CSV table of C-alpha atoms in Angstrom, one decimal:
chain,number,residue,atom,x,y,z
R,18,MET,CA,0.0,0.0,0.0
R,19,ASN,CA,1.4,3.4,-1.0
R,20,PHE,CA,-0.6,6.6,-1.7
R,21,THR,CA,-0.4,10.4,-1.3
R,22,ILE,CA,-3.3,12.6,-0.2
R,23,ASP,CA,-4.0,16.1,0.8
R,24,ARG,CA,-3.7,16.4,4.6
R,25,GLU,CA,-6.9,18.5,5.0
R,26,VAL,CA,-8.9,15.9,3.1
R,27,LEU,CA,-7.5,13.1,5.2
R,28,LEU,CA,-8.0,14.9,8.4
R,29,GLU,CA,-11.6,15.9,7.6
R,30,ASN,CA,-12.5,12.2,7.1
R,31,LEU,CA,-10.5,11.1,10.1
R,32,ASN,CA,-12.5,13.5,12.3
R,33,VAL,CA,-15.6,11.7,11.3
R,34,ILE,CA,-14.0,8.2,11.6
R,35,SER,CA,-13.0,9.0,15.2
R,36,ARG,CA,-16.6,8.9,16.2
R,37,GLY,CA,-16.5,5.1,15.9
R,38,LEU,CA,-13.3,4.6,17.8
R,39,PRO,CA,-13.7,3.1,21.3
R,40,SER,CA,-11.7,4.6,24.2
R,41,LYS,CA,-10.9,1.1,25.2
R,42,SER,CA,-12.0,-2.3,23.9
R,43,PRO,CA,-11.7,-6.0,24.8
R,44,MET,CA,-10.8,-6.4,21.1
R,45,PRO,CA,-7.5,-4.5,20.5
R,46,ILE,CA,-8.1,-4.6,16.7
R,47,LEU,CA,-11.1,-2.2,17.2
R,48,THR,CA,-8.8,0.5,18.5
R,49,GLY,CA,-7.5,0.7,15.0
R,50,ILE,CA,-8.7,2.3,11.8
R,51,LYS,CA,-9.0,0.1,8.8
R,52,LEU,CA,-7.5,1.5,5.6
R,53,ASP,CA,-8.5,0.0,2.3
R,54,VAL,CA,-6.9,1.5,-0.8
R,55,THR,CA,-8.1,0.6,-4.3
R,56,ASN,CA,-6.6,1.8,-7.5
R,57,THR,CA,-8.7,5.0,-7.3
R,58,ASP,CA,-10.3,5.3,-3.9
R,59,LEU,CA,-9.7,5.1,-0.1
R,60,TYR,CA,-12.0,3.5,2.3
R,61,MET,CA,-11.6,4.1,6.1
R,62,THR,CA,-13.6,2.2,8.7
R,63,SER,CA,-13.9,2.3,12.5
R,64,SER,CA,-16.2,0.4,14.9
R,65,ASN,CA,-16.8,0.1,18.7
R,66,THR,CA,-19.5,-2.6,18.3
R,67,ASP,CA,-22.2,0.1,19.1
R,68,ILE,CA,-21.2,2.5,16.3
R,69,SER,CA,-19.6,1.8,13.0
R,70,VAL,CA,-18.4,4.5,10.6
R,71,GLU,CA,-17.1,4.2,7.1
R,72,THR,CA,-15.9,7.0,4.8
R,73,PHE,CA,-15.3,6.8,1.0
R,74,VAL,CA,-12.6,9.1,-0.3
R,75,SER,CA,-12.4,9.8,-4.0
R,76,ASP,CA,-10.6,13.1,-4.0
R,77,ALA,CA,-8.5,14.6,-6.8
R,78,SER,CA,-5.5,14.9,-4.4
R,79,LEU,CA,-5.6,11.1,-3.8
R,80,LYS,CA,-2.7,9.5,-5.8
R,81,VAL,CA,-2.6,5.7,-5.5
R,82,ILE,CA,0.9,4.2,-6.2
R,83,LYS,CA,0.0,0.8,-4.8
R,84,PRO,CA,-3.3,-0.5,-3.5
R,85,GLY,CA,-3.6,-2.4,-0.2
R,86,LYS,CA,-5.1,-2.9,3.2
R,87,THR,CA,-4.0,-2.3,6.8
R,88,VAL,CA,-5.2,-1.4,10.3
R,89,VAL,CA,-3.4,1.4,11.9
R,90,PRO,CA,-3.6,2.5,15.6
R,91,GLY,CA,-6.5,5.0,15.5
R,92,ARG,CA,-5.8,7.6,18.1
R,93,PHE,CA,-2.1,7.9,17.3
R,94,PHE,CA,-2.7,8.1,13.6
R,95,ILE,CA,-5.3,10.9,14.0
R,96,ASP,CA,-3.0,12.8,16.4
R,97,ILE,CA,-0.1,12.6,13.9
R,98,VAL,CA,-2.1,13.8,11.0
R,99,ARG,CA,-3.7,16.6,13.1
R,100,LYS,CA,-0.2,17.9,14.2
R,101,ILE,CA,1.4,17.7,10.8
R,102,ASN,CA,1.6,21.0,8.9
R,103,SER,CA,2.4,19.6,5.5
R,104,LYS,CA,-0.1,20.1,2.6
R,105,GLN,CA,0.5,16.6,1.3
R,106,ILE,CA,1.0,13.3,3.2
R,107,ASN,CA,2.4,10.1,1.9
R,108,LEU,CA,1.4,6.8,3.5
R,109,CYS,CA,3.4,3.7,2.7
R,110,LEU,CA,3.2,0.1,4.0
R,111,ILE,CA,6.6,-1.4,4.7
R,112,ASP,CA,6.9,-5.2,4.8
R,113,ASP,CA,3.3,-5.5,6.0
R,114,LYS,CA,4.6,-4.5,9.4
R,115,ILE,CA,5.0,-0.7,9.5
R,116,LEU,CA,3.0,2.2,8.2
R,117,GLU,CA,5.4,5.0,7.2
R,118,ILE,CA,3.9,8.5,7.3
R,119,LYS,CA,5.9,11.1,5.4
R,120,ALA,CA,5.1,14.8,5.5
R,121,ASP,CA,7.7,17.5,4.4
R,122,ARG,CA,10.7,16.7,6.5
R,123,GLY,CA,8.8,14.6,9.0
R,124,GLU,CA,8.7,10.9,9.0
R,125,TYR,CA,6.6,8.7,11.4
R,126,LYS,CA,6.4,5.0,11.7
R,127,LEU,CA,3.4,3.1,13.2
R,128,HIS,CA,3.2,-0.6,14.0
R,129,ILE,CA,0.1,-1.9,12.2
R,130,MET,CA,-2.4,-4.7,12.9
R,131,ASP,CA,-3.5,-7.5,10.5
R,132,PRO,CA,-6.6,-6.4,8.5
R,133,LEU,CA,-7.7,-10.0,8.3
R,134,ASP,CA,-8.4,-9.8,12.1
R,135,TYR,CA,-10.7,-6.8,11.6
R,136,PRO,CA,-14.4,-7.8,11.9
R,137,ASN,CA,-16.5,-7.6,8.8
R,138,ILE,CA,-18.9,-4.7,9.3
R,139,ASP,CA,-22.4,-5.5,8.1
R,140,PHE,CA,-23.9,-2.2,7.0
R,141,VAL,CA,-27.6,-1.9,6.5
R,142,SER,CA,-28.9,-2.2,2.9
R,143,LEU,CA,-29.3,1.2,1.2
R,144,GLU,CA,-33.0,0.7,0.5
R,145,ASN,CA,-36.2,2.6,1.5
R,146,PRO,CA,-34.5,5.8,2.5
R,147,LEU,CA,-36.0,8.5,4.7
R,148,SER,CA,-34.4,11.9,4.0
R,149,LEU,CA,-34.3,14.7,6.6
R,150,PRO,CA,-32.5,18.0,6.7
R,151,ALA,CA,-29.4,17.7,8.8
R,152,GLU,CA,-30.4,20.8,10.8
R,153,GLN,CA,-33.6,19.2,11.9
R,154,VAL,CA,-31.8,16.1,13.0
R,155,LYS,CA,-29.3,18.1,15.0
R,156,ASN,CA,-32.1,20.1,16.7
R,157,LEU,CA,-33.9,16.9,17.5
R,158,ILE,CA,-30.8,15.4,19.2
R,159,LYS,CA,-30.1,18.7,21.1
R,160,GLN,CA,-33.7,18.9,22.4
R,161,THR,CA,-33.9,15.3,23.7
R,162,SER,CA,-30.7,13.4,24.2
R,163,PHE,CA,-29.7,15.2,27.4
R,164,ALA,CA,-32.8,13.8,29.2
R,165,THR,CA,-31.9,10.1,28.7
R,166,ALA,CA,-31.0,8.0,31.7
R,167,THR,CA,-27.3,7.6,32.7
R,168,SER,CA,-27.9,4.4,34.7
R,169,GLU,CA,-27.9,1.1,32.9
R,170,LYS,CA,-30.5,-0.4,35.3
R,171,LYS,CA,-33.1,0.4,32.7
R,172,PRO,CA,-31.1,0.2,29.5
R,173,ILE,CA,-34.1,1.2,27.3
R,174,LEU,CA,-34.1,4.6,29.0
R,175,THR,CA,-30.5,5.3,28.0
R,176,GLY,CA,-31.8,6.0,24.5
R,177,VAL,CA,-34.1,8.4,22.6
R,178,HIS,CA,-37.3,6.8,21.4
R,179,LEU,CA,-38.3,7.7,17.8
R,180,THR,CA,-41.8,6.9,16.5
R,181,LEU,CA,-43.3,7.8,13.2
R,182,ASP,CA,-47.1,7.9,12.7
R,183,GLY,CA,-48.1,9.2,9.3
R,184,THR,CA,-46.2,12.5,9.0
R,185,LYS,CA,-45.5,13.0,12.7
R,186,LEU,CA,-42.0,12.0,13.9
R,187,THR,CA,-41.9,12.1,17.7
R,188,ALA,CA,-38.6,11.9,19.7
R,189,THR,CA,-39.0,11.1,23.4
R,190,ALA,CA,-36.4,10.8,26.2
R,191,THR,CA,-36.8,10.3,29.9
R,192,ASP,CA,-34.8,9.2,32.9
R,193,SER,CA,-38.0,8.7,35.0
R,194,PHE,CA,-37.6,12.2,36.7
R,195,ARG,CA,-38.0,14.3,33.6
R,196,LEU,CA,-39.2,14.0,30.0
R,197,SER,CA,-38.3,15.7,26.8
R,198,GLN,CA,-40.4,15.4,23.7
R,199,SER,CA,-39.9,17.0,20.3
R,200,ILE,CA,-42.3,16.5,17.3
R,201,LEU,CA,-41.3,17.0,13.7
R,202,GLU,CA,-43.6,17.1,10.7
R,203,ILE,CA,-42.0,15.2,7.8
R,204,GLU,CA,-43.0,13.6,4.5
R,205,ASN,CA,-45.1,10.5,4.7
R,206,TYR,CA,-43.1,7.4,5.4
R,207,ARG,CA,-43.8,3.9,6.7
R,208,PRO,CA,-44.4,3.8,10.5
R,209,PHE,CA,-41.6,2.7,12.8
R,210,SER,CA,-40.7,2.7,16.5
R,211,ILE,CA,-37.0,2.5,17.5
R,212,THR,CA,-34.8,3.5,20.4
R,213,ILE,CA,-31.4,4.9,19.6
R,214,PRO,CA,-28.6,4.9,22.3
R,215,ASN,CA,-27.9,8.5,23.5
R,216,LYS,CA,-24.1,8.0,23.0
R,217,SER,CA,-24.7,7.2,19.4
R,218,LEU,CA,-26.8,10.3,18.9
R,219,ASP,CA,-24.2,12.5,20.6
R,220,GLU,CA,-21.5,11.1,18.2
R,221,LEU,CA,-23.8,11.6,15.2
R,222,ALA,CA,-24.5,15.2,16.2
R,223,LYS,CA,-20.7,15.8,16.3
R,224,ALA,CA,-20.2,14.1,13.0
R,225,ILE,CA,-22.8,16.2,11.2
R,226,ASP,CA,-22.0,19.4,13.1
R,227,ASN,CA,-20.7,21.2,10.0
R,228,PHE,CA,-23.0,19.5,7.5
R,229,ASN,CA,-26.2,21.4,6.6
R,230,GLU,CA,-27.7,19.4,3.7
R,231,ALA,CA,-30.1,16.5,3.8
R,232,ILE,CA,-29.1,13.2,5.4
R,233,THR,CA,-30.6,9.8,4.6
R,234,LEU,CA,-31.7,7.2,7.1
R,235,TYR,CA,-32.0,3.5,6.5
R,236,PHE,CA,-33.5,1.0,8.9
R,237,SER,CA,-33.2,-2.6,9.8
R,238,SER,CA,-34.6,-4.6,12.7
R,239,ASN,CA,-31.7,-3.8,15.0
R,240,LYS,CA,-29.7,-1.1,13.3
R,241,LEU,CA,-30.0,2.4,11.9
R,242,LEU,CA,-27.7,3.7,9.2
R,243,VAL,CA,-27.3,7.4,8.5
R,244,LYS,CA,-25.7,8.4,5.2
R,245,PHE,CA,-24.4,11.9,4.6
R,246,LYS,CA,-21.7,13.2,2.1
R,247,ASN,CA,-19.3,10.3,1.7
R,248,VAL,CA,-20.0,8.8,5.2
R,249,LEU,CA,-21.9,5.8,6.4
R,250,PHE,CA,-22.7,6.1,10.2
R,251,GLN,CA,-24.3,3.1,11.7
R,252,THR,CA,-25.6,2.4,15.2
R,253,ARG,CA,-27.2,-0.5,16.9
R,254,LEU,CA,-30.7,0.0,18.3
R,255,LEU,CA,-31.7,-0.8,21.9
R,256,ASP,CA,-33.8,-3.9,22.6
R,257,GLY,CA,-37.0,-3.8,24.6
R,258,ASN,CA,-40.3,-1.9,24.8
R,259,TYR,CA,-40.0,1.8,25.5
R,260,PRO,CA,-42.5,2.9,28.3
R,261,ASP,CA,-45.7,4.6,27.2
R,262,THR,CA,-45.2,8.2,28.1
R,263,SER,CA,-48.2,9.6,26.2
R,264,ARG,CA,-50.3,10.2,29.4
R,265,LEU,CA,-47.5,11.7,31.5
R,266,ILE,CA,-47.9,15.3,30.2
R,267,PRO,CA,-50.7,17.2,31.9
R,268,THR,CA,-53.3,18.8,29.7
R,269,SER,CA,-54.4,21.7,32.0
R,270,PHE,CA,-52.4,24.0,34.2
R,271,PRO,CA,-53.9,26.3,36.9
R,272,ILE,CA,-50.7,28.3,37.1
R,273,ILE,CA,-48.7,29.6,34.1
R,274,LEU,CA,-45.6,31.7,34.6
R,275,LYS,CA,-44.0,33.4,31.6
R,276,PHE,CA,-40.4,34.6,31.7
R,277,ASN,CA,-37.6,35.8,29.6
R,278,LYS,CA,-35.6,32.6,29.1
R,279,ASP,CA,-32.1,34.1,29.6
R,280,GLU,CA,-33.1,36.1,32.7
R,281,LEU,CA,-34.7,33.0,34.3
R,282,LEU,CA,-31.7,30.8,33.3
R,283,GLU,CA,-29.2,33.2,34.9
R,284,ALA,CA,-31.1,33.5,38.1
R,285,ILE,CA,-31.4,29.8,38.5
R,286,GLU,CA,-27.7,29.4,37.9
R,287,ARG,CA,-26.9,31.9,40.5
R,288,VAL,CA,-29.2,30.5,43.2
R,289,SER,CA,-28.1,26.9,42.5
R,290,LEU,CA,-24.5,27.8,43.5
R,291,LEU,CA,-25.5,27.4,47.2
R,292,SER,CA,-28.1,24.7,46.8
R,293,PRO,CA,-27.6,21.4,48.7
R,294,ARG,CA,-26.7,18.4,46.6
R,295,GLU,CA,-29.0,15.4,46.8
R,296,LYS,CA,-29.0,12.0,45.2
R,297,MET,CA,-32.1,11.1,43.2
R,298,SER,CA,-32.9,7.3,43.3
R,299,SER,CA,-29.8,5.1,43.2
R,300,ASN,CA,-28.2,7.4,40.6
R,301,GLU,CA,-24.7,8.4,41.6
R,302,LEU,CA,-25.1,11.9,40.2
R,303,SER,CA,-26.2,14.6,42.6
R,304,TYR,CA,-28.6,17.3,41.8
R,305,SER,CA,-28.9,20.9,43.1
R,306,ILE,CA,-32.3,21.3,44.6
R,307,ILE,CA,-33.9,24.8,44.7
R,308,LYS,CA,-37.4,26.1,45.5
R,309,LEU,CA,-39.8,28.2,43.5
R,310,SER,CA,-42.6,30.0,45.5
R,311,VAL,CA,-45.5,32.1,44.1
R,312,SER,CA,-47.4,34.1,46.7
R,313,LYS,CA,-51.0,35.4,46.7
R,314,GLU,CA,-49.7,38.7,45.6
R,315,GLN,CA,-48.0,36.9,42.7
R,316,ASN,CA,-44.5,37.5,44.0
R,317,ILE,CA,-42.2,34.9,42.5
R,318,ILE,CA,-39.2,33.8,44.5
R,319,ILE,CA,-36.5,31.2,43.8
R,320,SER,CA,-34.4,30.2,46.8
R,321,THR,CA,-32.3,27.6,48.5
R,322,THR,CA,-31.1,26.9,52.0
R,323,ASN,CA,-27.8,25.1,52.7
R,324,ALA,CA,-27.2,24.5,56.3
R,325,SER,CA,-23.4,24.1,55.8
R,326,ILE,CA,-22.8,27.0,53.4
R,327,GLY,CA,-25.6,29.6,53.4
R,328,ASP,CA,-28.8,30.8,51.7
R,329,ALA,CA,-29.7,32.3,48.4
R,330,LEU,CA,-32.8,34.1,47.2
R,331,GLU,CA,-33.8,36.0,44.1
R,332,GLU,CA,-37.1,37.6,43.1
R,333,LEU,CA,-38.2,37.0,39.6
R,334,ILE,CA,-40.0,39.4,37.4
R,335,PRO,CA,-42.3,37.5,35.0
R,336,ILE,CA,-43.6,38.7,31.6
R,337,ASP,CA,-47.0,37.4,32.6
R,338,THR,CA,-48.7,35.3,35.2
R,339,GLN,CA,-51.9,33.2,35.3
R,340,MET,CA,-52.8,31.6,38.6
R,341,ASN,CA,-55.6,30.7,40.9
R,342,LYS,CA,-53.7,29.9,44.1
R,343,PRO,CA,-50.2,30.2,45.7
R,344,ILE,CA,-47.8,27.4,45.0
R,345,THR,CA,-44.4,26.2,46.2
R,346,ILE,CA,-42.4,23.5,44.3
R,347,GLY,CA,-38.9,22.1,44.6
R,348,PHE,CA,-36.9,20.8,41.7
R,349,SER,CA,-33.5,20.0,40.3
R,350,SER,CA,-31.9,23.2,39.0
R,351,ARG,CA,-29.8,21.1,36.6
R,352,TYR,CA,-32.9,19.6,35.1
R,353,LEU,CA,-34.5,23.0,34.5
R,354,ILE,CA,-31.3,24.6,33.2
R,355,GLU,CA,-30.9,21.8,30.7
R,356,ALA,CA,-34.5,22.1,29.7
R,357,LEU,CA,-34.3,25.8,29.2
R,358,ARG,CA,-31.2,25.5,27.0
R,359,SER,CA,-33.0,23.3,24.6
R,360,PHE,CA,-35.3,26.1,23.5
R,361,GLU,CA,-34.7,28.6,20.8
R,362,SER,CA,-37.5,30.9,22.2
R,363,THR,CA,-36.7,34.0,24.1
R,364,GLU,CA,-39.9,33.7,26.0
R,365,ILE,CA,-40.7,30.5,27.9
R,366,ALA,CA,-43.6,29.4,30.2
R,367,LEU,CA,-43.5,27.3,33.3
R,368,ASN,CA,-46.9,25.5,33.3
R,369,CYS,CA,-47.5,24.2,36.9
R,370,SER,CA,-50.1,21.8,38.4
R,371,GLU,CA,-50.9,21.4,42.0
R,372,GLY,CA,-48.9,19.5,44.7
R,373,ILE,CA,-46.0,17.5,43.4
R,374,ARG,CA,-47.4,16.9,39.9
R,375,PRO,CA,-45.0,17.5,37.1
R,376,PHE,CA,-44.6,20.9,35.6
R,377,VAL,CA,-44.1,21.6,31.9
R,378,VAL,CA,-41.8,24.0,30.2
R,379,THR,CA,-42.8,25.4,26.8
R,380,GLY,CA,-41.6,28.1,24.5
R,381,GLU,CA,-43.4,30.6,22.3
R,382,LYS,CA,-41.3,29.8,19.2
R,383,ASP,CA,-40.9,26.1,19.9
R,384,PRO,CA,-44.5,24.8,19.6
R,385,ASN,CA,-43.4,21.2,19.1
R,386,LEU,CA,-41.0,21.0,22.0
R,387,THR,CA,-42.1,20.0,25.5
R,388,GLN,CA,-40.0,19.6,28.6
R,389,LEU,CA,-41.5,18.0,31.7
R,390,ILE,CA,-39.9,17.9,35.1
R,391,LEU,CA,-40.9,16.0,38.2
R,392,PRO,CA,-40.8,18.2,41.4
R,393,VAL,CA,-39.0,17.1,44.5
R,394,ARG,CA,-40.8,16.9,47.9
R,395,MET,CA,-39.7,19.8,50.1
R,396,ASP,CA,-41.1,18.5,53.4
């Protein structure tokens, strides 16, 4: 194997390929990137068993002297290419043992792995595509993925659930203490119900970060393949039945508080600096608990009391209020902060029920986005 390629072209594709590299793996071969050079093209593949990525490079700068295959240590290879300043890079396989990387006056040699040991990646057939604008997919991930569970006790909750009914694509995520739901109107496509691991979606969002055209989705019984530019990005799907969340969102709210999103966000961030940390369920993560109180006079206060540090209190000035009685609720400041950040709207509403029933966050310019948070008992 011997070829020359423009460094920027190679690095651009390696940045995408890196999404499929594991940080560690029981299979050492998977820490490598498979290079397959034909007479005219370059294929690069990475896989961590959950995610598999393949790029097809057919650039004018690619000059193939000798075709061949190899598996090169992934992280080291990417770091070398990233640090090199040369415009062109030459990659040459020496005695099927060493990959020599030449760039200007620099020369690097990496020990390679046997490509025959690399598992055969079974990519989903490119049939029955569903095409979506990349920007919509990125927004869908941003609005929901953060609300998935981090604990593996309920594996199905570590993913985002996608369902399509007619032209309504619904993305739902919950960790049992909050729920995020985003609805997207698309062209008519066959119904489906799948759950995608949150880590896969986070990596997909990074991979398509600078891509703003349409992407294409292909489905199988246990995999989802996303095609964009010259890239195939495939993820496994989670097994099991996702819980029915359709009835969790209240339909009426006796109290509606409307705020400027940024002002509310900044106030919560300040108050939460002193809030006590509490564990929710058996989750090892701790959450800052703060309190929101609305008096008869419609004064709105957020506060926290920390016996070991001190107290914090801020009065909020709403844009509008609708209420029939005073209310006091406690909640995780982190949950509300993350929910608020998912909105594009400058004006948001806290829609509150009575007692410890969930409250819902909505935005004026995000009619298809709903964030639900379960309050914490304050007694």
